[in-house]
mmCIF file of C-alpha atoms in Angstrom:
data_model
loop_
_atom_site.group_PDB
_atom_site.id
_atom_site.type_symbol
_atom_site.label_atom_id
_atom_site.label_comp_id
_atom_site.label_asym_id
_atom_site.label_seq_id
_atom_site.Cartn_x
_atom_site.Cartn_y
_atom_site.Cartn_z
ATOM 1 C CA MET A 106 -10.070 20.145 -46.402
ATOM 2 C CA ASN A 107 -7.358 17.580 -45.729
ATOM 3 C CA LYS A 108 -4.039 18.349 -44.024
ATOM 4 C CA TRP A 109 -0.921 16.186 -43.916
ATOM 5 C CA ILE A 110 0.488 15.745 -40.374
ATOM 6 C CA THR A 111 3.956 14.729 -39.214
ATOM 7 C CA ASN A 112 6.096 15.461 -36.176
ATOM 8 C CA GLU A 113 8.420 18.087 -37.637
ATOM 9 C CA ILE A 114 11.720 18.181 -35.771
ATOM 10 C CA ASN A 115 12.347 21.884 -36.360
ATOM 11 C CA GLY A 116 8.802 23.133 -36.803
ATOM 12 C CA ASN A 117 5.530 23.730 -34.969
ATOM 13 C CA LEU A 118 3.650 20.942 -36.716
ATOM 14 C CA SER A 119 3.112 17.862 -34.538
ATOM 15 C CA PHE A 120 0.352 15.435 -33.711
ATOM 16 C CA CYS A 121 0.143 17.019 -30.265
ATOM 17 C CA ASN A 122 -0.462 20.524 -31.642
ATOM 18 C CA CYS A 123 -2.988 19.255 -34.190
ATOM 19 C CA ILE A 124 -4.923 17.246 -31.597
ATOM 20 C CA LEU A 125 -4.987 20.194 -29.204
ATOM 21 C CA SER A 126 -6.247 22.407 -32.031
ATOM 22 C CA ILE A 127 -9.244 20.163 -32.759
ATOM 23 C CA LEU A 128 -9.991 19.864 -29.030
ATOM 24 C CA LYS A 129 -10.028 23.634 -28.592
ATOM 25 C CA ASP A 130 -13.562 24.252 -29.857
ATOM 26 C CA ALA A 131 -14.934 20.710 -29.532
ATOM 27 C CA TYR A 132 -18.134 20.024 -27.632
ATOM 28 C CA ARG A 133 -17.518 16.294 -27.616
ATOM 29 C CA VAL A 134 -14.576 14.037 -28.516
ATOM 30 C CA ASP A 135 -14.120 10.376 -29.476
ATOM 31 C CA VAL A 136 -10.619 8.872 -29.364
ATOM 32 C CA ALA A 137 -9.527 5.384 -30.403
ATOM 33 C CA VAL A 138 -5.848 4.560 -29.810
ATOM 34 C CA SER A 139 -3.969 1.401 -28.997
ATOM 35 C CA TYR A 140 -1.990 2.653 -26.023
ATOM 36 C CA VAL A 141 -2.050 5.502 -23.518
ATOM 37 C CA LEU A 142 1.123 6.451 -21.621
ATOM 38 C CA LEU A 143 1.232 9.024 -18.864
ATOM 39 C CA SER A 144 3.834 11.048 -20.782
ATOM 40 C CA GLY A 145 1.350 11.627 -23.602
ATOM 41 C CA TRP A 146 -1.659 11.971 -21.341
ATOM 42 C CA GLU A 147 -0.056 14.931 -19.554
ATOM 43 C CA LEU A 148 0.242 16.789 -22.874
ATOM 44 C CA LEU A 149 -3.511 16.525 -23.548
ATOM 45 C CA GLU A 150 -4.824 16.587 -19.983
ATOM 46 C CA PRO A 151 -4.970 20.402 -19.488
ATOM 47 C CA ARG A 152 -7.408 20.756 -22.404
ATOM 48 C CA LEU A 153 -9.401 17.631 -21.522
ATOM 49 C CA LYS A 154 -9.821 18.936 -17.966
ATOM 50 C CA SER A 155 -11.766 21.926 -19.278
ATOM 51 C CA MET A 156 -14.286 19.780 -21.150
ATOM 52 C CA PRO A 157 -17.580 18.775 -19.475
ATOM 53 C CA ARG A 158 -17.612 15.417 -17.696
ATOM 54 C CA GLY A 159 -18.902 12.689 -19.976
ATOM 55 C CA SER A 160 -18.066 14.573 -23.171
ATOM 56 C CA VAL A 161 -14.989 12.463 -23.968
ATOM 57 C CA ARG A 162 -14.994 8.773 -24.956
ATOM 58 C CA LEU A 163 -11.719 6.870 -25.109
ATOM 59 C CA LEU A 164 -11.308 3.370 -26.538
ATOM 60 C CA ILE A 165 -7.958 1.718 -25.737
ATOM 61 C CA THR A 166 -6.521 -1.771 -25.378
ATOM 62 C CA ASP A 167 -4.635 -3.689 -22.719
ATOM 63 C CA GLN A 168 -3.023 -5.886 -25.384
ATOM 64 C CA LEU A 169 0.735 -6.324 -24.765
ATOM 65 C CA ASN A 170 0.265 -4.516 -21.400
ATOM 66 C CA ILE A 171 1.730 -1.247 -22.677
ATOM 67 C CA THR A 172 -1.069 1.125 -21.602
ATOM 68 C CA GLN A 173 -0.125 2.570 -18.209
ATOM 69 C CA PRO A 174 -2.717 2.173 -15.423
ATOM 70 C CA GLU A 175 -1.944 5.573 -13.897
ATOM 71 C CA ALA A 176 -2.924 7.329 -17.151
ATOM 72 C CA LEU A 177 -6.291 5.545 -17.075
ATOM 73 C CA ARG A 178 -6.833 6.471 -13.427
ATOM 74 C CA ARG A 179 -6.328 10.118 -14.282
ATOM 75 C CA ALA A 180 -8.676 9.836 -17.257
ATOM 76 C CA LEU A 181 -11.319 8.211 -15.078
ATOM 77 C CA ALA A 182 -10.941 11.009 -12.519
ATOM 78 C CA LEU A 183 -11.892 13.526 -15.239
ATOM 79 C CA GLY A 184 -15.125 11.674 -15.958
ATOM 80 C CA ILE A 185 -13.897 10.304 -19.286
ATOM 81 C CA ASN A 186 -15.881 7.319 -20.542
ATOM 82 C CA LEU A 187 -13.299 4.534 -20.925
ATOM 83 C CA ARG A 188 -13.619 1.194 -22.667
ATOM 84 C CA ASN A 189 -11.127 -1.541 -23.449
ATOM 85 C CA PHE A 190 -11.124 -3.285 -26.832
ATOM 86 C CA ASP A 191 -11.161 -7.012 -26.206
ATOM 87 C CA GLY A 192 -11.321 -8.476 -29.710
ATOM 88 C CA ARG A 193 -8.707 -9.137 -32.362
ATOM 89 C CA PHE A 194 -5.419 -7.199 -32.477
ATOM 90 C CA TYR A 195 -6.280 -3.514 -32.086
ATOM 91 C CA HIS A 196 -4.081 -0.785 -33.562
ATOM 92 C CA PRO A 197 -6.059 2.362 -34.632
ATOM 93 C CA LYS A 198 -5.179 6.003 -33.903
ATOM 94 C CA THR A 199 -8.295 8.084 -34.501
ATOM 95 C CA TYR A 200 -9.399 11.405 -33.014
ATOM 96 C CA ILE A 201 -12.872 12.854 -33.784
ATOM 97 C CA ALA A 202 -14.091 16.273 -32.571
ATOM 98 C CA TYR A 203 -17.806 17.131 -32.630
ATOM 99 C CA GLY A 204 -19.406 20.544 -33.083
ATOM 100 C CA LYS A 205 -22.181 22.338 -31.224
ATOM 101 C CA LYS A 206 -24.928 20.702 -33.300
ATOM 102 C CA GLY A 207 -23.684 17.217 -32.469
ATOM 103 C CA GLY A 208 -22.122 16.173 -35.755
ATOM 104 C CA PRO A 209 -18.443 15.371 -36.374
ATOM 105 C CA LYS A 210 -16.612 18.580 -37.239
ATOM 106 C CA ILE A 211 -12.978 17.544 -37.750
ATOM 107 C CA GLY A 212 -10.947 14.385 -37.344
ATOM 108 C CA ILE A 213 -7.414 13.011 -37.347
ATOM 109 C CA LEU A 214 -6.318 9.654 -38.722
ATOM 110 C CA GLY A 215 -2.717 8.733 -38.107
ATOM 111 C CA SER A 216 -0.137 6.544 -36.458
ATOM 112 C CA ALA A 217 0.388 8.296 -33.098
ATOM 113 C CA ASN A 218 -0.603 6.702 -29.803
ATOM 114 C CA ILE A 219 -1.025 8.878 -26.719
ATOM 115 C CA SER A 220 2.626 9.009 -25.680
ATOM 116 C CA GLU A 221 5.028 11.937 -25.614
ATOM 117 C CA SER A 222 7.212 10.410 -28.306
ATOM 118 C CA GLY A 223 4.242 9.541 -30.518
ATOM 119 C CA LEU A 224 2.682 12.975 -30.188
ATOM 120 C CA THR A 225 5.839 15.067 -30.532
ATOM 121 C CA LYS A 226 9.100 13.361 -31.542
ATOM 122 C CA SER A 227 8.917 10.001 -33.279
ATOM 123 C CA VAL A 228 8.377 9.594 -36.998
ATOM 124 C CA GLU A 229 4.598 9.537 -37.435
ATOM 125 C CA ALA A 230 2.253 10.341 -40.297
ATOM 126 C CA GLY A 231 -1.423 11.137 -40.597
ATOM 127 C CA VAL A 232 -4.182 13.314 -42.011
ATOM 128 C CA MET A 233 -6.452 15.929 -40.489
ATOM 129 C CA THR A 234 -9.773 16.044 -42.324
ATOM 130 C CA LYS A 235 -13.032 17.979 -42.515
ATOM 131 C CA ASP A 236 -14.467 15.759 -45.237
ATOM 132 C CA LYS A 237 -18.076 15.137 -44.152
ATOM 133 C CA VAL A 238 -18.406 11.744 -45.813
ATOM 134 C CA LEU A 239 -15.209 10.462 -44.241
ATOM 135 C CA LEU A 240 -16.070 11.959 -40.838
ATOM 136 C CA ASN A 241 -19.442 10.227 -40.808
ATOM 137 C CA GLU A 242 -17.747 6.924 -41.643
ATOM 138 C CA MET A 243 -15.283 7.505 -38.803
ATOM 139 C CA LYS A 244 -18.159 8.275 -36.450
ATOM 140 C CA LEU A 245 -20.075 5.103 -37.374
ATOM 141 C CA TRP A 246 -16.926 2.978 -37.084
ATOM 142 C CA PHE A 247 -16.146 4.345 -33.617
ATOM 143 C CA GLU A 248 -19.751 4.020 -32.446
ATOM 144 C CA GLY A 249 -19.833 0.375 -33.475
ATOM 145 C CA MET A 250 -16.561 -0.437 -31.710
ATOM 146 C CA PHE A 251 -17.391 1.510 -28.559
ATOM 147 C CA THR A 252 -20.950 0.322 -27.965
ATOM 148 C CA ASP A 253 -20.635 -3.343 -28.962
ATOM 149 C CA ASN A 254 -20.234 -5.278 -25.692
ATOM 150 C CA THR A 255 -18.772 -8.233 -27.579
ATOM 151 C CA LEU A 256 -15.881 -6.024 -28.762
ATOM 152 C CA SER A 257 -15.207 -3.687 -25.834
ATOM 153 C CA LYS A 258 -15.747 -3.605 -22.081
ATOM 154 C CA LYS A 259 -16.257 -0.681 -19.711
ATOM 155 C CA ILE A 260 -13.206 0.300 -17.665
ATOM 156 C CA ASN A 261 -13.611 0.981 -13.934
ATOM 157 C CA ARG A 262 -11.243 1.262 -10.958
ATOM 158 C CA LYS A 263 -11.341 -2.470 -10.253
ATOM 159 C CA TRP A 264 -10.381 -3.236 -13.858
ATOM 160 C CA ILE A 265 -7.465 -0.763 -13.668
ATOM 161 C CA ASP A 266 -6.196 -2.362 -10.439
ATOM 162 C CA LYS A 267 -6.137 -5.734 -12.193
ATOM 163 C CA LEU A 268 -4.398 -4.198 -15.207
ATOM 164 C CA GLU A 269 -1.701 -2.739 -12.940
ATOM 165 C CA ILE A 270 -0.642 -6.201 -11.767
ATOM 166 C CA GLU A 271 -0.325 -7.469 -15.329
ATOM 167 C CA TRP A 272 1.286 -4.239 -16.586
ATOM 168 C CA LEU A 273 3.959 -4.329 -13.869
ATOM 169 C CA GLN A 274 4.873 -7.933 -14.666
ATOM 170 C CA ALA A 275 5.168 -7.071 -18.370
ATOM 171 C CA ALA A 276 7.166 -3.891 -17.653
ATOM 172 C CA LYS A 277 9.647 -5.864 -15.535
ATOM 173 C CA LYS A 278 10.114 -8.344 -18.371
ATOM 174 C CA ARG A 279 10.638 -5.521 -20.861
ATOM 175 C CA ALA A 280 13.295 -3.962 -18.640
ATOM 176 C CA LYS A 281 15.008 -7.301 -18.062
ATOM 177 C CA GLY A 282 15.157 -7.988 -21.783
ATOM 178 C CA VAL A 283 16.780 -4.673 -22.691
ATOM 179 C CA LYS A 284 20.535 -4.636 -23.160
ATOM 180 C CA LEU A 285 21.693 -1.276 -21.859
ATOM 181 C CA ARG A 286 24.992 -0.141 -23.274
ATOM 182 C CA ALA A 287 27.413 2.421 -21.940
ATOM 183 C CA PRO A 288 28.905 4.832 -24.477
ATOM 184 C CA SER A 289 32.118 3.654 -26.127
ATOM 185 C CA ARG A 290 35.434 5.233 -25.134
ATOM 186 C CA LYS A 291 35.454 7.274 -28.310
ATOM 187 C CA ARG A 292 32.117 8.801 -27.361
ATOM 188 C CA LYS A 293 32.762 9.382 -23.651
ATOM 189 C CA ARG A 294 32.971 13.129 -24.146
ATOM 190 C CA ALA A 295 30.148 13.244 -26.625
ATOM 191 C CA LYS A 296 26.583 13.913 -25.622
ATOM 192 C CA ARG A 297 25.213 10.634 -24.327
ATOM 193 C CA ALA A 298 22.395 9.481 -26.600
ATOM 194 C CA VAL A 299 19.297 7.944 -25.084
ATOM 195 C CA SER A 300 18.111 4.765 -26.738
ATOM 196 C CA LEU A 301 14.432 4.011 -27.300
ATOM 197 C CA GLU A 302 14.706 1.071 -24.885
ATOM 198 C CA GLU A 303 16.212 3.234 -22.137
ATOM 199 C CA ASN A 304 13.487 5.820 -22.533
ATOM 200 C CA GLU A 305 10.799 3.130 -22.368
ATOM 201 C CA ILE A 306 12.283 1.739 -19.144
ATOM 202 C CA LEU A 307 12.343 5.207 -17.596
ATOM 203 C CA GLU A 308 8.775 5.954 -18.686
ATOM 204 C CA ASP A 309 7.589 2.719 -17.064
ATOM 205 C CA ILE A 310 9.453 3.600 -13.849
ATOM 206 C CA PHE A 311 8.274 7.201 -13.772
ATOM 207 C CA ALA A 312 4.658 6.263 -14.622
ATOM 208 C CA THR A 313 3.985 5.702 -10.906
ATOM 209 C CA ILE A 314 6.571 8.001 -9.345
ATOM 210 C CA ARG A 315 5.281 9.587 -6.169
ATOM 211 C CA GLN A 316 5.082 13.309 -5.509
ATOM 212 C CA PRO A 317 6.714 14.878 -3.650
ATOM 213 C CA ILE A 318 9.753 12.731 -4.360
ATOM 214 C CA GLY A 319 11.169 11.361 -1.114
ATOM 215 C CA ASN A 320 14.869 11.340 -0.358
ATOM 216 C CA LEU A 321 16.521 8.628 1.724
ATOM 217 C CA SER A 322 17.662 10.880 4.545
ATOM 218 C CA PHE A 323 16.356 12.781 7.566
ATOM 219 C CA ASP A 324 15.935 15.943 5.458
ATOM 220 C CA GLN A 325 12.130 15.914 5.391
ATOM 221 C CA ALA A 326 11.366 19.273 7.035
ATOM 222 C CA ALA A 327 12.136 22.781 5.764
ATOM 223 C CA ASN A 328 15.559 24.433 5.743
ATOM 224 C CA ASN A 329 17.007 24.330 9.248
ATOM 225 C CA ILE A 330 16.541 20.948 10.892
ATOM 226 C CA ARG A 331 17.671 18.938 7.921
ATOM 227 C CA ASN A 332 20.017 16.463 9.585
ATOM 228 C CA LEU A 333 20.093 14.194 12.612
ATOM 229 C CA ASP A 334 22.761 16.121 14.489
ATOM 230 C CA ARG A 335 20.801 19.362 14.239
ATOM 231 C CA ALA A 336 17.567 17.671 15.368
ATOM 232 C CA HIS A 337 19.391 16.067 18.296
ATOM 233 C CA ASN A 338 20.706 19.446 19.452
ATOM 234 C CA VAL A 339 17.353 21.238 19.048
ATOM 235 C CA LEU A 340 15.486 18.550 20.988
ATOM 236 C CA LYS A 341 18.092 18.620 23.791
ATOM 237 C CA ARG A 342 17.446 22.326 24.433
ATOM 238 C CA PHE A 343 13.667 22.152 24.006
ATOM 239 C CA PRO A 344 11.604 24.215 24.941
ATOM 240 C CA ARG A 345 14.249 26.887 24.231
ATOM 241 C CA VAL A 346 13.541 26.808 20.491
ATOM 242 C CA ASN A 347 12.470 29.492 18.036
ATOM 243 C CA PRO A 348 9.185 29.432 16.014
ATOM 244 C CA LYS A 349 10.890 28.098 12.895
ATOM 245 C CA GLU A 350 12.446 25.223 14.817
ATOM 246 C CA LYS A 351 9.055 24.432 16.351
ATOM 247 C CA SER A 352 7.523 24.303 12.891
ATOM 248 C CA GLU A 353 10.209 21.940 11.650
ATOM 249 C CA LEU A 354 9.924 19.700 14.719
ATOM 250 C CA HIS A 355 6.231 19.418 13.873
ATOM 251 C CA LEU A 356 7.004 18.518 10.238
ATOM 252 C CA LEU A 357 9.230 15.686 11.481
ATOM 253 C CA GLY A 358 6.646 14.352 13.962
ATOM 254 C CA PHE A 359 8.374 15.500 17.159
ATOM 255 C CA MET A 360 5.742 18.112 18.035
ATOM 256 C CA ASN A 361 2.003 18.697 17.789
ATOM 257 C CA GLU A 362 -0.222 21.532 18.977
ATOM 258 C CA ASP A 363 0.171 20.372 22.600
ATOM 259 C CA GLY A 364 3.970 20.281 22.620
ATOM 260 C CA LEU A 365 6.357 17.368 22.261
ATOM 261 C CA THR A 366 4.816 14.136 21.026
ATOM 262 C CA GLU A 367 5.794 10.782 22.502
ATOM 263 C CA LEU A 368 8.372 10.595 19.697
ATOM 264 C CA GLY A 369 9.639 14.061 20.672
ATOM 265 C CA LYS A 370 10.008 13.062 24.306
ATOM 266 C CA ASN A 371 11.940 9.937 23.330
ATOM 267 C CA GLY A 372 14.052 12.007 20.941
ATOM 268 C CA LYS A 373 14.935 14.467 23.695
ATOM 269 C CA LEU A 374 16.272 11.550 25.759
ATOM 270 C CA ALA A 375 18.179 9.968 22.856
ATOM 271 C CA LYS A 376 21.846 9.409 23.721
ATOM 272 C CA ASN A 377 23.093 9.814 20.163
ATOM 273 C CA ILE A 378 21.909 10.321 16.588
ATOM 274 C CA GLN A 379 21.740 6.570 15.936
ATOM 275 C CA THR A 380 19.254 6.170 18.795
ATOM 276 C CA LEU A 381 17.305 9.182 17.520
ATOM 277 C CA ALA A 382 17.232 7.773 13.985
ATOM 278 C CA LEU A 383 15.874 4.419 15.170
ATOM 279 C CA ALA A 384 13.160 6.074 17.263
ATOM 280 C CA TRP A 385 12.103 8.265 14.351
ATOM 281 C CA CYS A 386 12.078 5.388 11.873
ATOM 282 C CA LYS A 387 10.019 3.199 14.245
ATOM 283 C CA TRP A 388 7.493 5.994 14.566
ATOM 284 C CA VAL A 389 7.231 6.576 10.793
ATOM 285 C CA ALA A 390 6.966 2.826 10.118
ATOM 286 C CA ASN A 391 4.068 2.421 12.525
ATOM 287 C CA GLN A 392 1.970 5.376 11.352
ATOM 288 C CA THR A 393 -0.654 5.120 8.638
ATOM 289 C CA ASP A 394 -0.322 7.408 5.640
ATOM 290 C CA ASP A 395 -3.277 9.459 6.903
ATOM 291 C CA GLU A 396 -1.582 9.927 10.277
ATOM 292 C CA LEU A 397 1.697 10.965 8.647
ATOM 293 C CA ALA A 398 -0.108 13.428 6.377
ATOM 294 C CA LYS A 399 -1.257 15.369 9.464
ATOM 295 C CA PHE A 400 2.392 16.211 10.065
ATOM 296 C CA ASN A 401 3.991 16.263 6.598
ATOM 297 C CA ILE A 402 3.246 14.419 3.336
ATOM 298 C CA ARG A 403 6.999 14.090 2.745
ATOM 299 C CA LEU A 404 7.044 11.527 5.519
ATOM 300 C CA ILE A 405 4.857 9.297 3.345
ATOM 301 C CA SER A 406 7.285 9.682 0.446
ATOM 302 C CA PHE A 407 10.210 8.799 2.724
ATOM 303 C CA LYS A 408 8.376 5.735 4.061
ATOM 304 C CA ASN A 409 7.729 4.435 0.554
ATOM 305 C CA SER A 410 11.180 5.183 -0.861
ATOM 306 C CA ALA A 411 13.035 3.716 2.139
ATOM 307 C CA THR A 412 10.928 0.562 1.891
ATOM 308 C CA GLN A 413 11.693 0.256 -1.824
ATOM 309 C CA PHE A 414 15.424 0.851 -1.219
ATOM 310 C CA TRP A 415 15.746 -2.423 0.689
ATOM 311 C CA LYS A 416 14.040 -4.279 -2.185
ATOM 312 C CA LEU A 417 16.689 -3.210 -4.709
ATOM 313 C CA LYS A 418 19.258 -5.722 -5.865
ATOM 314 C CA PRO A 419 21.815 -6.112 -3.014
ATOM 315 C CA GLU A 420 24.644 -4.953 -5.288
ATOM 316 C CA VAL A 421 22.755 -1.667 -5.765
ATOM 317 C CA SER A 422 21.810 -1.024 -2.132
ATOM 318 C CA ASN A 423 25.307 -2.000 -0.919
ATOM 319 C CA PHE A 424 26.941 0.297 -3.462
ATOM 320 C CA PHE A 425 24.744 3.181 -2.295
ATOM 321 C CA LEU A 426 25.622 2.710 1.381
ATOM 322 C CA ASP A 427 29.349 2.194 0.718
ATOM 323 C CA ASN A 428 29.867 5.167 -1.611
ATOM 324 C CA LEU A 429 27.732 7.951 -0.175
ATOM 325 C CA HIS A 430 30.644 10.403 -0.018
ATOM 326 C CA SER A 431 32.013 9.688 -3.485
ATOM 327 C CA GLN A 432 31.750 12.815 -5.628
ATOM 328 C CA ASN A 433 32.546 10.764 -8.716
ATOM 329 C CA ASP A 434 29.459 8.639 -8.100
ATOM 330 C CA LYS A 435 27.088 11.469 -7.099
ATOM 331 C CA GLY A 436 24.922 11.145 -10.207
ATOM 332 C CA LEU A 437 24.572 7.390 -9.749
ATOM 333 C CA LEU A 438 23.684 7.823 -6.069
ATOM 334 C CA GLN A 439 21.049 10.435 -6.927
ATOM 335 C CA THR A 440 19.638 8.150 -9.607
ATOM 336 C CA ILE A 441 19.269 5.281 -7.125
ATOM 337 C CA GLU A 442 17.512 7.564 -4.653
ATOM 338 C CA LEU A 443 15.243 8.981 -7.342
ATOM 339 C CA LEU A 444 14.228 5.573 -8.685
ATOM 340 C CA CYS A 445 13.303 4.381 -5.190
ATOM 341 C CA ASN A 446 10.253 6.620 -5.662
ATOM 342 C CA GLY A 447 9.186 4.988 -8.913
ATOM 343 C CA SER A 448 7.503 1.768 -9.935
ATOM 344 C CA LYS A 449 8.807 -1.676 -9.019
ATOM 345 C CA VAL A 450 10.360 -1.924 -12.484
ATOM 346 C CA SER A 451 13.453 -0.353 -10.903
ATOM 347 C CA LEU A 452 13.848 -3.348 -8.583
ATOM 348 C CA GLY A 453 15.060 -5.478 -11.467
ATOM 349 C CA LEU A 454 17.816 -3.104 -12.600
ATOM 350 C CA SER A 455 21.395 -4.130 -11.908
ATOM 351 C CA LEU A 456 24.184 -1.796 -10.850
ATOM 352 C CA ALA A 457 25.564 -2.026 -14.399
ATOM 353 C CA ASP A 458 22.162 -0.947 -15.778
ATOM 354 C CA LEU A 459 22.052 2.051 -13.471
ATOM 355 C CA LYS A 460 25.594 3.074 -14.373
ATOM 356 C CA VAL A 461 24.459 3.322 -18.004
ATOM 357 C CA ILE A 462 21.239 5.205 -17.275
ATOM 358 C CA ALA A 463 22.458 7.513 -14.475
ATOM 359 C CA PRO A 464 24.576 9.991 -16.511
ATOM 360 C CA LYS A 465 21.752 10.403 -18.979
ATOM 361 C CA ILE A 466 19.195 11.008 -16.227
ATOM 362 C CA ILE A 467 21.295 13.602 -14.421
ATOM 363 C CA GLU A 468 22.248 15.411 -17.645
ATOM 364 C CA GLY A 469 18.548 15.254 -18.460
ATOM 365 C CA THR A 470 18.816 16.868 -21.882
ATOM 366 C CA GLN A 471 17.588 14.019 -24.048
ATOM 367 C CA PHE A 472 14.926 12.281 -22.034
ATOM 368 C CA SER A 473 11.271 13.097 -22.538
ATOM 369 C CA GLU A 474 9.788 16.152 -20.872
ATOM 370 C CA PHE A 475 7.678 13.761 -18.792
ATOM 371 C CA VAL A 476 10.801 12.202 -17.250
ATOM 372 C CA GLY A 477 12.894 15.364 -17.328
ATOM 373 C CA LYS A 478 10.593 17.581 -15.292
ATOM 374 C CA ARG A 479 10.420 15.028 -12.491
ATOM 375 C CA VAL A 480 14.192 14.618 -12.439
ATOM 376 C CA GLN A 481 14.696 18.372 -12.417
ATOM 377 C CA GLY A 482 12.156 18.846 -9.642
ATOM 378 C CA TYR A 483 14.074 16.336 -7.527
ATOM 379 C CA LEU A 484 17.484 17.868 -8.254
ATOM 380 C CA ASN A 485 16.247 21.418 -7.620
ATOM 381 C CA ASN A 486 14.839 20.493 -4.244
ATOM 382 C CA LYS A 487 16.081 17.903 -1.766
ATOM 383 C CA GLY A 488 17.890 15.632 -4.209
ATOM 384 C CA SER A 489 21.027 17.757 -4.130
ATOM 385 C CA ARG A 490 21.067 18.263 -0.329
ATOM 386 C CA SER A 491 22.469 16.487 2.729
ATOM 387 C CA TRP A 492 25.028 14.293 0.976
ATOM 388 C CA SER A 493 28.029 15.397 3.056
ATOM 389 C CA GLY A 494 27.182 13.577 6.296
ATOM 390 C CA ASP A 495 26.257 10.015 7.217
ATOM 391 C CA ASP A 496 22.517 10.643 7.627
ATOM 392 C CA ARG A 497 21.451 8.519 4.669
ATOM 393 C CA LYS A 498 23.381 5.484 5.890
ATOM 394 C CA ILE A 499 22.264 5.874 9.504
ATOM 395 C CA ILE A 500 18.642 6.416 8.524
ATOM 396 C CA LEU A 501 18.485 3.512 6.066
ATOM 397 C CA ILE A 502 20.046 1.067 8.542
ATOM 398 C CA ALA A 503 17.610 2.290 11.198
ATOM 399 C CA TRP A 504 14.720 1.897 8.767
ATOM 400 C CA LYS A 505 15.669 -1.714 8.046
ATOM 401 C CA LYS A 506 15.587 -2.468 11.785
ATOM 402 C CA ALA A 507 12.341 -0.560 12.323
ATOM 403 C CA ALA A 508 10.549 -2.207 9.391
ATOM 404 C CA SER A 509 11.749 -5.645 10.499
ATOM 405 C CA LYS A 510 10.456 -5.157 14.027
ATOM 406 C CA LYS A 511 7.138 -3.906 12.705
ATOM 407 C CA LYS A 512 6.640 -7.135 10.726
ATOM 408 C CA ASN A 513 7.325 -9.169 13.830
#
């Protein structure tokens, strides 16, 4: 039995659905694809997680530095046997599922890499087959490629760390070479289309985005003490605070099980919110991630995003600080904050680039699900809060001072 496969725009047929169907009853799986992106990996990961460790073999390539290191880290964490093809140009897309007795049961030959677009949206073509002769040929071909040490090398954590350096350099070059274009005046009111290049830039940025996403303000606790002025007032009247306020003071590092921390005592004496902000930022900057996690993992996200903010192009960081109260620029400001949580690819984007991408990110209707769900998670939580005051500006200026003093 042979079955023609495409990614139907208005139907249920897709490479993703077909691959998941052959994985459903598989006892073992062999996969040979050129590239693995996190957006595609997340579509297959739930099923692969349920398979026994060591039952999946994946042969990829680092050619052109397109495969994303984070996808390989997650594959390695599931016990998947990974190898990198190191010979001539490598471009197959082959999926083979094995039955209970050990033989190949069903396979897919096609054009789709492990990416969300390749598995669901882009124009791809392939065949699903149960032909025993063909399946045995596929098995022998894969076995030869996977086990020949002159053709492929085993992937471990050290290899992935090395790949990440090379991948990031290549991703920056790809982003720099893309000409992002704003919609023409005639299409201003039309739905803003997302180009392939824009989506690729965003996928590279979001491939290492941290969770939870950190915002560039003091709003790192729960719902009450979300700004500097409120924290200043609560600390001034300590210990006359309610249980919820105590909990939030703990989440911000001002309290532990014994009462006020050294930071909390300094905060109680702070003359104004600027002094409080600097004390808090100095404390965060000087804690290890493990120490911060004892209080609140959001503090780690803030530390990373605030550090990345000051590595943006000056025209971007200056625009952010100078226009925090502009409702017309809210989407652009949120985009800048969001991308401070992503990979260093975002550091090369100009203000003009971000002005093109921002409306499409915030509308979020045409980007991949991989990008969209992270954007929506940010907007639904802290990304839409605390924009009315000056906390972001005060905190970021304090962070710059705190980080500078730490280096010295």
